[in-house]
Tab-separated table of C-alpha atoms and ligand atoms in Angstrom:
chain	number	residue	atom	x	y	z
B	1	MET	CA	-0.137	0.089	0.220
B	2	GLU	CA	1.151	3.711	-0.678
B	3	GLY	CA	1.566	6.277	1.823
B	4	PRO	CA	-1.048	8.900	1.804
B	5	HIS	CA	1.596	11.356	1.041
B	6	LEU	CA	2.711	9.841	-2.120
B	7	GLY	CA	-0.410	9.499	-3.637
B	8	TRP	CA	-0.410	12.615	-6.224
B	9	TRP	CA	2.629	11.526	-8.204
B	10	THR	CA	1.434	7.877	-8.964
B	11	GLN	CA	-1.365	9.013	-11.038
B	12	PHE	CA	1.182	10.333	-13.745
B	13	ARG	CA	3.107	7.095	-13.595
B	14	PRO	CA	3.255	5.130	-16.785
B	15	PRO	CA	1.733	1.882	-16.534
B	16	HIS	CA	4.900	-0.042	-16.743
B	17	PRO	CA	7.235	1.903	-15.308
B	18	ALA	CA	10.856	1.044	-15.900
B	19	PRO	CA	12.136	-0.508	-12.781
B	20	PRO	CA	15.527	1.572	-11.561
B	21	THR	CA	18.709	-0.025	-12.329
B	22	CYS	CA	21.074	-1.963	-9.778
B	23	ALA	CA	23.052	0.765	-9.485
B	24	LEU	CA	20.316	3.026	-8.612
B	25	ARG	CA	18.021	0.327	-6.658
B	26	ARG	CA	21.663	-0.185	-4.628
B	27	ALA	CA	21.790	3.775	-3.881
B	28	ARG	CA	18.069	4.282	-2.965
B	29	PRO	CA	18.076	5.387	0.896
B	30	ALA	CA	16.698	3.171	2.700
B	31	ARG	CA	13.293	5.512	3.846
B	32	MET	CA	13.015	4.793	0.053
B	33	ARG	CA	13.182	1.128	0.023
B	34	ILE	CA	10.541	1.057	2.842
B	35	LEU	CA	7.917	2.748	1.282
B	36	THR	CA	8.094	1.180	-2.081
B	37	ALA	CA	8.075	-2.098	-0.704
B	38	GLY	CA	4.340	-4.161	-2.525
B	39	ARG	CA	4.141	-1.565	-4.511
B	40	GLY	CA	4.660	-2.829	-8.371
B	41	LYS	CA	5.032	-6.163	-7.306
B	42	ASN	CA	4.306	-7.318	-11.009
B	43	THR	CA	6.899	-5.819	-12.353
B	44	SER	CA	10.068	-6.142	-9.632
B	45	PRO	CA	12.240	-8.629	-11.272
B	46	GLU	CA	13.384	-9.872	-8.229
B	47	ARG	CA	13.013	-13.361	-7.037
B	48	ARG	CA	9.444	-14.079	-5.398
B	49	GLU	CA	8.819	-17.059	-2.504
B	50	ASP	CA	7.114	-18.849	-3.987
B	51	GLY	CA	10.172	-19.438	-6.502
B	52	ILE	CA	9.112	-17.830	-10.122
B	53	ASP	CA	10.564	-14.910	-11.711
B	54	SER	CA	8.600	-12.209	-12.172
B	55	PHE	CA	11.523	-11.460	-15.397
B	56	SER	CA	9.990	-14.563	-16.863
B	57	MET	CA	6.217	-13.572	-15.618
B	58	ALA	CA	5.631	-10.426	-16.846
B	59	SER	CA	4.089	-8.736	-20.249
B	60	ALA	CA	6.162	-8.532	-23.607
B	61	ALA	CA	6.357	-4.353	-22.363
B	62	THR	CA	7.896	-4.908	-18.725
B	63	ARG	CA	10.216	-7.324	-20.281
B	64	LYS	CA	11.556	-5.272	-22.906
B	65	SER	CA	12.617	-2.312	-20.180
B	66	LEU	CA	13.948	-5.217	-17.969
B	67	LEU	CA	16.200	-5.911	-20.554
B	68	ARG	CA	16.976	-2.107	-21.182
B	69	ALA	CA	17.243	-1.230	-17.575
B	70	ARG	CA	19.722	-4.949	-17.136
B	71	VAL	CA	21.944	-3.215	-21.018
B	72	MET	CA	22.372	0.133	-19.040
B	73	ASP	CA	23.614	-2.176	-15.706
B	74	LEU	CA	25.786	-3.879	-18.192
B	75	VAL	CA	27.155	-0.238	-20.375
B	76	THR	CA	27.208	1.916	-17.021
B	77	SER	CA	29.449	-0.684	-15.091
B	78	THR	CA	31.642	-1.499	-18.204
B	79	ALA	CA	32.047	1.634	-19.849
B	80	ILE	CA	32.062	4.279	-17.509
B	81	LEU	CA	35.430	3.630	-16.099
B	82	PRO	CA	37.513	3.346	-19.564
B	83	LEU	CA	35.054	6.259	-20.557
B	84	LEU	CA	35.875	8.389	-17.329
B	85	LEU	CA	40.593	7.222	-17.536
B	86	GLY	CA	39.981	8.280	-21.575
B	87	CYS	CA	38.806	12.173	-20.563
B	88	VAL	CA	41.508	12.275	-17.933
B	89	GLY	CA	44.221	10.392	-20.749
B	90	VAL	CA	43.112	12.521	-23.644
B	91	PHE	CA	43.121	15.757	-20.741
B	92	SER	CA	46.741	15.163	-19.451
B	93	LEU	CA	47.766	14.401	-23.133
B	94	PHE	CA	46.765	18.123	-24.051
B	95	LYS	CA	48.147	19.396	-21.121
B	96	LEU	CA	51.502	18.076	-21.373
B	97	LEU	CA	51.081	19.605	-25.919
B	98	GLN	CA	50.404	23.055	-24.172
B	99	TRP	CA	53.391	22.441	-21.897
B	100	LEU	CA	55.588	21.298	-24.520
B	101	ARG	CA	54.354	24.081	-26.949
B	102	ALA	CA	54.910	26.972	-23.843
B	103	ARG	CA	58.696	25.598	-23.327
B	104	ALA	CA	59.616	25.843	-26.881
B	105	TYR	CA	58.106	29.386	-26.774
B	106	VAL	CA	61.061	30.402	-24.442
B	107	ARG	CA	63.790	28.619	-25.303
B	108	ASN	CA	66.160	30.158	-27.366
B	109	ALA	CA	63.582	33.457	-27.484
B	110	VAL	CA	65.309	36.724	-26.540
B	111	VAL	CA	63.710	38.280	-23.607
B	112	VAL	CA	64.233	41.518	-22.275
B	113	VAL	CA	63.105	42.143	-18.795
B	114	THR	CA	63.195	45.643	-17.689
B	115	GLY	CA	63.647	45.987	-13.083
B	116	ALA	CA	65.559	42.949	-13.274
B	117	THR	CA	67.966	43.682	-9.908
B	118	SER	CA	64.935	43.377	-7.895
B	119	GLY	CA	62.291	41.242	-6.751
B	120	LEU	CA	60.314	40.076	-9.199
B	121	GLY	CA	62.319	41.035	-12.132
B	122	ARG	CA	65.636	39.077	-10.674
B	123	GLU	CA	62.979	35.752	-10.205
B	124	CYS	CA	61.727	36.072	-13.809
B	125	ALA	CA	65.365	36.142	-14.776
B	126	ARG	CA	66.010	33.273	-13.139
B	127	VAL	CA	62.603	30.716	-14.740
B	128	PHE	CA	63.121	32.668	-18.430
B	129	HIS	CA	66.806	31.351	-18.224
B	130	ALA	CA	66.257	28.314	-16.968
B	131	ALA	CA	63.754	27.663	-19.511
B	132	GLY	CA	66.271	29.490	-22.428
B	133	ALA	CA	66.002	32.314	-22.953
B	134	LYS	CA	68.482	34.902	-24.020
B	135	LEU	CA	67.826	37.411	-21.249
B	136	VAL	CA	68.503	41.152	-21.392
B	137	LEU	CA	68.687	41.727	-18.021
B	138	CYS	CA	67.784	45.800	-17.238
B	139	GLY	CA	67.903	48.164	-14.433
B	140	ARG	CA	69.610	51.153	-13.034
B	141	ASN	CA	71.942	49.197	-11.060
B	142	ALA	CA	74.988	48.205	-13.278
B	143	GLU	CA	76.844	46.532	-10.549
B	144	ALA	CA	73.676	43.957	-9.088
B	145	LEU	CA	72.830	43.481	-13.102
B	146	GLU	CA	76.387	42.396	-13.304
B	147	GLU	CA	76.224	40.269	-10.293
B	148	LEU	CA	72.916	38.151	-11.473
B	149	THR	CA	74.673	36.980	-14.342
B	150	ARG	CA	77.219	35.853	-12.662
B	151	GLU	CA	74.846	33.995	-10.401
B	152	LEU	CA	72.864	32.849	-13.725
B	153	ALA	CA	75.829	31.761	-15.740
B	154	ALA	CA	76.698	29.735	-12.566
B	155	SER	CA	73.525	27.896	-12.285
B	156	GLN	CA	73.256	24.348	-14.073
B	157	ALA	CA	70.248	23.410	-12.592
B	158	THR	CA	68.214	22.902	-16.175
B	159	LYS	CA	68.601	20.510	-18.860
B	160	VAL	CA	67.733	23.123	-21.431
B	161	GLN	CA	70.292	24.511	-22.975
B	162	THR	CA	71.215	28.554	-21.572
B	163	HIS	CA	72.938	31.316	-22.666
B	164	LYS	CA	74.637	33.932	-21.133
B	165	PRO	CA	72.409	37.338	-20.557
B	166	CYS	CA	73.456	40.323	-21.739
B	167	THR	CA	72.951	43.475	-19.122
B	168	VAL	CA	72.030	47.054	-20.532
B	169	THR	CA	72.137	49.988	-17.280
B	170	PHE	CA	68.954	52.941	-18.061
B	171	ASP	CA	66.792	54.475	-15.862
B	172	LEU	CA	63.225	54.481	-16.874
B	173	ALA	CA	61.959	57.639	-15.789
B	174	GLU	CA	64.685	59.976	-17.505
B	175	PRO	CA	62.598	59.688	-20.983
B	176	GLY	CA	66.128	61.245	-23.212
B	177	ALA	CA	67.457	57.523	-22.080
B	178	ILE	CA	64.985	55.115	-23.152
B	179	VAL	CA	65.360	55.838	-27.298
B	180	GLY	CA	69.537	54.780	-26.516
B	181	ALA	CA	68.686	52.156	-24.612
B	182	ALA	CA	66.122	50.351	-26.874
B	183	ALA	CA	68.908	51.042	-29.239
B	184	GLU	CA	71.608	48.197	-26.902
B	185	ILE	CA	68.980	45.893	-26.124
B	186	LEU	CA	69.156	45.375	-30.059
B	187	GLN	CA	72.843	45.172	-29.965
B	188	CYS	CA	72.390	42.342	-27.746
B	189	PHE	CA	71.447	39.621	-29.901
B	190	GLY	CA	69.594	41.500	-32.953
B	191	TYR	CA	66.195	41.217	-32.201
B	192	VAL	CA	63.982	40.607	-28.762
B	193	ASP	CA	61.106	38.358	-28.848
B	194	VAL	CA	59.481	39.288	-25.718
B	195	LEU	CA	59.676	42.900	-23.684
B	196	ILE	CA	58.461	42.363	-20.732
B	197	ASN	CA	57.778	45.644	-19.168
B	198	ASN	CA	58.455	44.669	-15.033
B	199	ALA	CA	60.053	47.792	-13.175
B	200	GLY	CA	57.529	49.944	-11.419
B	201	ILE	CA	57.825	51.560	-7.926
B	202	SER	CA	55.039	52.130	-5.620
B	203	TYR	CA	53.626	55.401	-3.416
B	204	ARG	CA	52.049	55.693	-0.068
B	205	GLY	CA	50.354	59.652	0.559
B	206	THR	CA	47.091	61.144	0.404
B	207	VAL	CA	45.897	63.186	-3.053
B	208	VAL	CA	46.431	65.959	-0.451
B	209	ASP	CA	49.472	65.824	0.251
B	210	THR	CA	51.386	65.278	-2.398
B	211	SER	CA	53.227	66.645	-4.905
B	212	LEU	CA	52.694	66.517	-8.115
B	213	ASP	CA	56.082	65.885	-8.546
B	214	VAL	CA	55.379	62.613	-6.973
B	215	ASP	CA	52.458	62.238	-8.946
B	216	LYS	CA	54.623	62.414	-11.955
B	217	ARG	CA	57.401	60.335	-10.890
B	218	VAL	CA	55.903	57.193	-10.606
B	219	MET	CA	54.019	58.180	-13.600
B	220	GLU	CA	57.383	58.030	-15.640
B	221	THR	CA	58.783	55.337	-13.787
B	222	ASN	CA	54.954	53.107	-13.938
B	223	TYR	CA	53.766	54.374	-17.263
B	224	PHE	CA	56.048	56.373	-19.537
B	225	GLY	CA	59.109	54.726	-19.208
B	226	PRO	CA	57.758	50.866	-20.092
B	227	VAL	CA	55.247	53.200	-22.924
B	228	ALA	CA	58.476	54.371	-24.904
B	229	LEU	CA	60.948	51.594	-24.612
B	230	THR	CA	57.887	49.293	-25.969
B	231	LYS	CA	57.475	52.491	-29.234
B	232	ALA	CA	61.265	52.521	-29.683
B	233	LEU	CA	61.405	48.129	-29.775
B	234	LEU	CA	57.781	47.917	-31.841
B	235	PRO	CA	58.838	48.727	-35.109
B	236	SER	CA	61.429	45.695	-35.430
B	237	MET	CA	58.944	43.473	-33.843
B	238	ILE	CA	56.443	43.868	-36.946
B	239	ARG	CA	59.310	44.553	-38.915
B	240	ARG	CA	59.655	40.805	-37.910
B	241	ARG	CA	55.820	39.864	-37.883
B	242	GLN	CA	57.182	38.014	-34.586
B	243	GLY	CA	57.145	39.279	-30.786
B	244	HIS	CA	55.170	39.402	-27.654
B	245	VAL	CA	55.125	42.682	-25.413
B	246	VAL	CA	54.401	41.764	-21.402
B	247	ALA	CA	53.244	44.574	-19.134
B	248	ILE	CA	53.670	43.763	-15.582
B	249	SER	CA	50.485	45.929	-14.621
B	250	SER	CA	49.214	45.055	-10.905
B	251	ILE	CA	45.284	44.437	-9.328
B	252	GLN	CA	45.880	47.929	-8.239
B	253	GLY	CA	45.664	48.500	-12.357
B	254	LYS	CA	42.279	47.238	-12.496
B	255	ILE	CA	41.150	48.627	-8.456
B	256	SER	CA	41.512	51.899	-7.107
B	257	VAL	CA	42.159	51.538	-3.060
B	258	PRO	CA	42.694	54.125	-0.957
B	259	PHE	CA	46.273	56.190	-0.906
B	260	ARG	CA	47.853	54.465	-3.962
B	261	SER	CA	46.106	57.131	-6.066
B	262	ALA	CA	49.579	57.964	-7.968
B	263	TYR	CA	50.296	53.706	-8.236
B	264	ALA	CA	46.940	53.283	-9.538
B	265	ALA	CA	46.461	56.081	-12.058
B	266	SER	CA	49.797	54.330	-13.376
B	267	LYS	CA	48.530	50.456	-13.110
B	268	HIS	CA	45.133	51.785	-14.857
B	269	ALA	CA	46.883	53.646	-17.324
B	270	THR	CA	49.207	50.707	-18.225
B	271	GLN	CA	46.013	48.759	-17.733
B	272	ALA	CA	45.006	50.492	-20.836
B	273	PHE	CA	47.391	51.293	-22.791
B	274	PHE	CA	48.171	47.823	-23.479
B	275	ASP	CA	44.904	46.389	-24.616
B	276	CYS	CA	45.286	49.365	-27.136
B	277	LEU	CA	48.814	48.070	-28.424
B	278	ARG	CA	46.909	44.603	-28.242
B	279	ALA	CA	44.252	45.702	-30.821
B	280	GLU	CA	46.531	47.501	-32.337
B	281	VAL	CA	49.020	44.705	-33.090
B	282	GLU	CA	47.434	41.789	-33.970
B	283	GLN	CA	47.692	42.150	-37.501
B	284	HIS	CA	51.372	41.916	-37.075
B	285	ASP	CA	51.641	38.949	-35.467
B	286	ILE	CA	52.838	40.308	-31.765
B	287	GLU	CA	51.349	38.816	-28.914
B	288	VAL	CA	50.612	41.836	-25.580
B	289	THR	CA	49.920	39.907	-22.141
B	290	VAL	CA	49.312	42.413	-19.556
B	291	VAL	CA	49.648	40.304	-15.543
B	292	SER	CA	48.198	42.064	-12.722
B	293	PRO	CA	49.358	40.288	-9.356
B	294	GLY	CA	48.277	40.961	-5.993
B	295	TYR	CA	50.534	41.371	-3.756
B	296	ILE	CA	54.119	39.519	-4.006
B	297	HIS	CA	56.860	39.827	-1.135
B	298	THR	CA	59.312	42.146	-2.686
B	299	ASN	CA	60.800	45.653	-1.764
B	300	LEU	CA	58.101	46.984	-2.995
B	301	SER	CA	56.575	49.051	-0.350
B	302	LEU	CA	60.345	49.874	1.438
B	303	ASN	CA	61.441	51.515	-1.931
B	304	ALA	CA	57.616	53.025	-2.591
B	305	VAL	CA	57.566	56.823	-2.928
B	306	THR	CA	55.687	59.187	-0.487
B	307	ALA	CA	53.764	62.822	-0.642
B	308	ASP	CA	57.045	64.461	-0.166
B	309	GLY	CA	59.305	61.880	-2.620
B	310	SER	CA	60.878	60.453	0.330
B	311	LYS	CA	61.504	56.858	0.516
B	312	TYR	CA	58.597	55.172	2.937
B	313	GLY	CA	61.149	52.328	3.850
B	314	VAL	CA	58.675	49.532	5.428
B	315	MET	CA	57.944	46.169	4.524
B	316	ASP	CA	54.340	46.354	4.971
B	317	GLU	CA	52.713	43.252	6.270
B	318	THR	CA	50.376	42.838	3.507
B	319	THR	CA	53.551	42.701	1.108
B	320	ALA	CA	55.273	40.538	3.424
B	321	ARG	CA	52.388	37.474	3.559
B	322	GLY	CA	52.569	38.205	-0.107
B	323	ARG	CA	53.112	35.505	-2.912
B	324	SER	CA	56.750	34.762	-3.065
B	325	PRO	CA	58.055	36.473	-6.189
B	326	SER	CA	59.733	32.949	-7.945
B	327	GLN	CA	55.977	31.580	-7.788
B	328	VAL	CA	54.955	34.622	-9.648
B	329	ALA	CA	57.359	34.471	-12.022
B	330	ARG	CA	56.518	30.725	-13.109
B	331	ASP	CA	52.913	31.908	-13.655
B	332	VAL	CA	54.029	34.414	-15.692
B	333	LEU	CA	56.631	32.399	-17.643
B	334	ALA	CA	53.237	30.127	-18.046
B	335	ALA	CA	51.159	33.097	-18.481
B	336	VAL	CA	53.921	34.100	-21.748
B	337	GLY	CA	54.020	30.357	-23.391
B	338	LYS	CA	50.685	30.280	-23.296
B	339	LYS	CA	49.813	33.699	-24.932
B	340	LYS	CA	47.322	34.753	-22.318
B	341	LYS	CA	45.478	37.925	-22.352
B	342	ASP	CA	45.087	38.647	-19.745
B	343	VAL	CA	46.310	37.470	-16.614
B	344	VAL	CA	45.253	37.662	-12.809
B	345	LEU	CA	47.123	36.683	-10.145
B	346	ALA	CA	45.711	37.599	-6.745
B	347	ASP	CA	44.010	36.208	-3.772
B	348	ALA	CA	39.923	35.626	-3.771
B	349	ALA	CA	39.876	38.772	-2.183
B	350	PRO	CA	41.002	41.633	-5.044
B	351	SER	CA	39.939	38.930	-7.851
B	352	LEU	CA	36.561	39.530	-6.856
B	353	ALA	CA	36.991	43.139	-5.435
B	354	VAL	CA	37.513	43.726	-9.485
B	355	TYR	CA	34.157	42.471	-10.083
B	356	LEU	CA	32.579	44.255	-7.399
B	357	ARG	CA	33.986	47.397	-8.905
B	358	THR	CA	31.802	46.692	-11.953
B	359	LEU	CA	28.930	45.013	-10.916
B	360	ALA	CA	27.936	46.978	-7.482
B	361	PRO	CA	30.348	50.574	-8.001
B	362	ARG	CA	28.583	51.609	-4.927
B	363	LEU	CA	29.027	49.031	-2.723
B	364	PHE	CA	32.723	48.712	-3.984
B	365	PHE	CA	33.403	52.178	-3.026
B	366	SER	CA	31.080	52.681	0.115
B	367	LEU	CA	33.821	49.520	0.947
B	368	MET	CA	37.391	51.856	0.278
B	369	ALA	CA	35.876	54.637	1.851
B	370	SER	CA	35.618	52.560	4.958
B	371	ARG	CA	39.545	51.123	4.495
B	372	ALA	CA	40.465	55.452	4.266
B	373	ARG	CA	39.101	55.667	7.411
B	374	LYS	CA	40.339	52.495	9.353
B	375	GLU	CA	43.743	53.520	7.553
B	376	ARG	CA	43.543	56.867	8.132
B	377	LYS	CA	43.858	56.538	11.751
B	378	PRO	CA	47.409	55.409	12.112
B	379	LYS	CA	50.106	55.916	10.402
B	380	HIS	CA	51.115	58.113	7.202
B	381	CYS	CA	48.610	60.230	6.472
P	1	NDP	N1	55.105	43.353	-5.172
P	1	NDP	C1	53.678	43.055	-5.362
P	1	NDP	O1	53.129	43.333	-4.192
P	1	NDP	C2	53.407	44.342	-5.962
P	1	NDP	C3	54.733	44.191	-7.776
P	1	NDP	N2	53.304	44.065	-8.833
P	1	NDP	C4	54.252	44.840	-9.989
P	1	NDP	O2	55.662	44.223	-9.970
P	1	NDP	C5	56.781	45.416	-10.317
P	1	NDP	C6	57.878	44.946	-9.992
P	1	NDP	O3	58.530	45.015	-8.549
P	1	NDP	P1	58.318	44.486	-7.354
P	1	NDP	O4	59.321	43.307	-7.582
P	1	NDP	O5	57.865	43.706	-6.438
P	1	NDP	O6	59.047	45.824	-6.630
P	1	NDP	P2	60.586	46.050	-6.112
P	1	NDP	O7	61.194	47.464	-4.903
P	1	NDP	O8	61.735	44.852	-5.964
P	1	NDP	O9	61.876	45.838	-7.640
P	1	NDP	C7	61.453	47.093	-8.890
P	1	NDP	C8	62.360	46.833	-9.684
P	1	NDP	O10	62.226	47.901	-10.546
P	1	NDP	C9	63.470	48.872	-10.594
P	1	NDP	N3	63.025	50.334	-10.700
P	1	NDP	C10	62.059	50.929	-10.039
P	1	NDP	N4	61.990	52.436	-10.471
P	1	NDP	C11	62.977	52.537	-11.986
P	1	NDP	C12	63.687	53.402	-12.402
P	1	NDP	N5	62.974	54.492	-12.955
P	1	NDP	N6	64.139	53.229	-13.969
P	1	NDP	C13	64.397	51.175	-13.865
P	1	NDP	N7	64.318	50.759	-13.327
P	1	NDP	C14	63.583	50.936	-11.827
P	1	NDP	C15	63.940	48.453	-9.660
P	1	NDP	O11	65.413	48.970	-9.740
P	1	NDP	P3	66.305	49.589	-8.651
P	1	NDP	O12	66.977	47.966	-7.617
P	1	NDP	O13	67.479	50.230	-9.143
P	1	NDP	O14	65.762	50.688	-7.567
P	1	NDP	C16	63.701	47.074	-9.767
P	1	NDP	O15	64.372	46.050	-10.402
P	1	NDP	C17	55.980	46.775	-10.363
P	1	NDP	O16	55.943	46.960	-11.576
P	1	NDP	C18	55.370	46.969	-9.253
P	1	NDP	O17	54.092	47.516	-9.512
P	1	NDP	C19	52.396	44.391	-9.181
P	1	NDP	C20	51.745	43.764	-7.929
P	1	NDP	C21	51.984	43.853	-6.523
P	2	LIG	C1	32.071	39.857	-3.083
P	2	LIG	C2	32.836	39.787	-2.603
P	2	LIG	C3	33.796	40.755	-2.391
P	2	LIG	C4	34.831	41.391	-1.483
P	2	LIG	C5	35.142	42.111	-2.144
P	2	LIG	C6	36.302	43.245	-0.826
P	2	LIG	C7	36.568	44.331	-1.211
P	2	LIG	C8	38.036	44.020	-0.818
P	2	LIG	C9	39.117	44.844	-1.023
P	2	LIG	C10	40.664	44.163	-1.485
P	2	LIG	C11	41.090	45.533	-1.616
P	2	LIG	C12	42.874	44.494	-2.379
P	2	LIG	C13	43.966	45.282	-2.388
P	2	LIG	C14	44.779	45.018	-3.348
P	2	LIG	C15	45.714	45.681	-3.517
P	2	LIG	C16	47.078	44.932	-4.166
P	2	LIG	O1	46.817	43.430	-4.229
P	2	LIG	O2	47.741	45.217	-4.729
P	2	LIG	C17	49.046	45.027	-5.416
P	2	LIG	C18	50.121	45.624	-5.435
P	2	LIG	O3	50.431	45.969	-6.388
P	2	LIG	C19	50.466	45.963	-4.234
P	2	LIG	O4	51.365	47.670	-4.213
P	2	LIG	P1	51.291	48.453	-2.999
P	2	LIG	O5	52.381	49.237	-2.664
P	2	LIG	O6	50.168	48.867	-2.541
P	2	LIG	O7	51.750	47.296	-1.915
């Protein structure tokens, strides 16, 4: 007998419902087995007490559905496992091919890294060198560049053939230095395959207190310098119909947080410029990748400038708790190898904040205002 609570749907039940497959029947919870006991006695394929197999008693239609159920059982028990293993195999093969292609892309490629003397730039130099790239290391400090070159030349923990890097010393914030530096870069190996615009400087201060010179300095280093260098190297890439420009931006190129006006503005400008460039140079087969990391454990906060242009000189907790620069450098290598166009390398909250800024701007702005109120109290403002 059916319980009253089961009654309403039974009138829609087909006259000869297909019995559940073995797998399903096994999975059916005990409560349901009790509720359905006594129902559909004629259609149950189980052996009754009098020993008569209900299969042999069933009508033609029921037999057909029983047969279908048994075939399904067979298919699921025999085909699903090989099918699953096949999918895993194809996926692994695809990933392996992708990895091999990415590795081949950077092997023997001429890769320019700006800001190679510290943090993410130095780690990029290490991972691209180990991947077989011909490096042009750029920075302001010639001695630090030479030291890194010696370190890389001495390192042998790689199976691919490595190359001795070339170094070029210049200041990205000096507009007059860029054209000469680009010529020097081109002289190193004769051409450039990948330009990684990594060098940058951060900032701490209020808009009200910050001198315009500081805004300009941050923009020169983070925006106009990389833009000038890219423009200087682009014609040779276009001539060869080959090249890849990478901009190390920041999650602050997508969202703006208080007391970072100059830095966030420079990174937003970077995102915009390189997005435009990507669209324009696609016809010349040139790739553009914008990378937007969250906090990385580097010297960025130590080297940041403040409202009056002096050095901030503090290792912020957020920076100290940031991702390891070597991991981020490996992610940059992977992004370049896969010719990714836009990559965010940040934790969940900043990544979600990017969507919040677009989908619920009022909420995002009030969160930022409350962040400003909290941060204003203890320090630097
Ligand atoms: N650390 C972080 O939390 C994050 C960093 N980023 C970005 O990563 C990039 C690398 O920064 P990171 O490694 O963290 O910081 P670091 O301060 O450790 O390194 C910055 C590098 O940029 C170089 N640089 C600074 N100013 C100039 C200049 N005027 N001309 C030439 N080179 C210059 C520095 O050279 P020098 O040694 O001579 O000072 C140094 O090599 C930056 O673009 C930064 O905005 C993005 C998101 C998060
Ligand atoms: C739907 C839920 C969404 C939750 C979102 C809550 C809002 C969270 C705000 C997060 C702000 C994150 C700021 C991240 C800043 C950052 O990672 O910057 C990277 C840098 O470039 C570091 O530079 P800095 O000089 O500022 O150290």
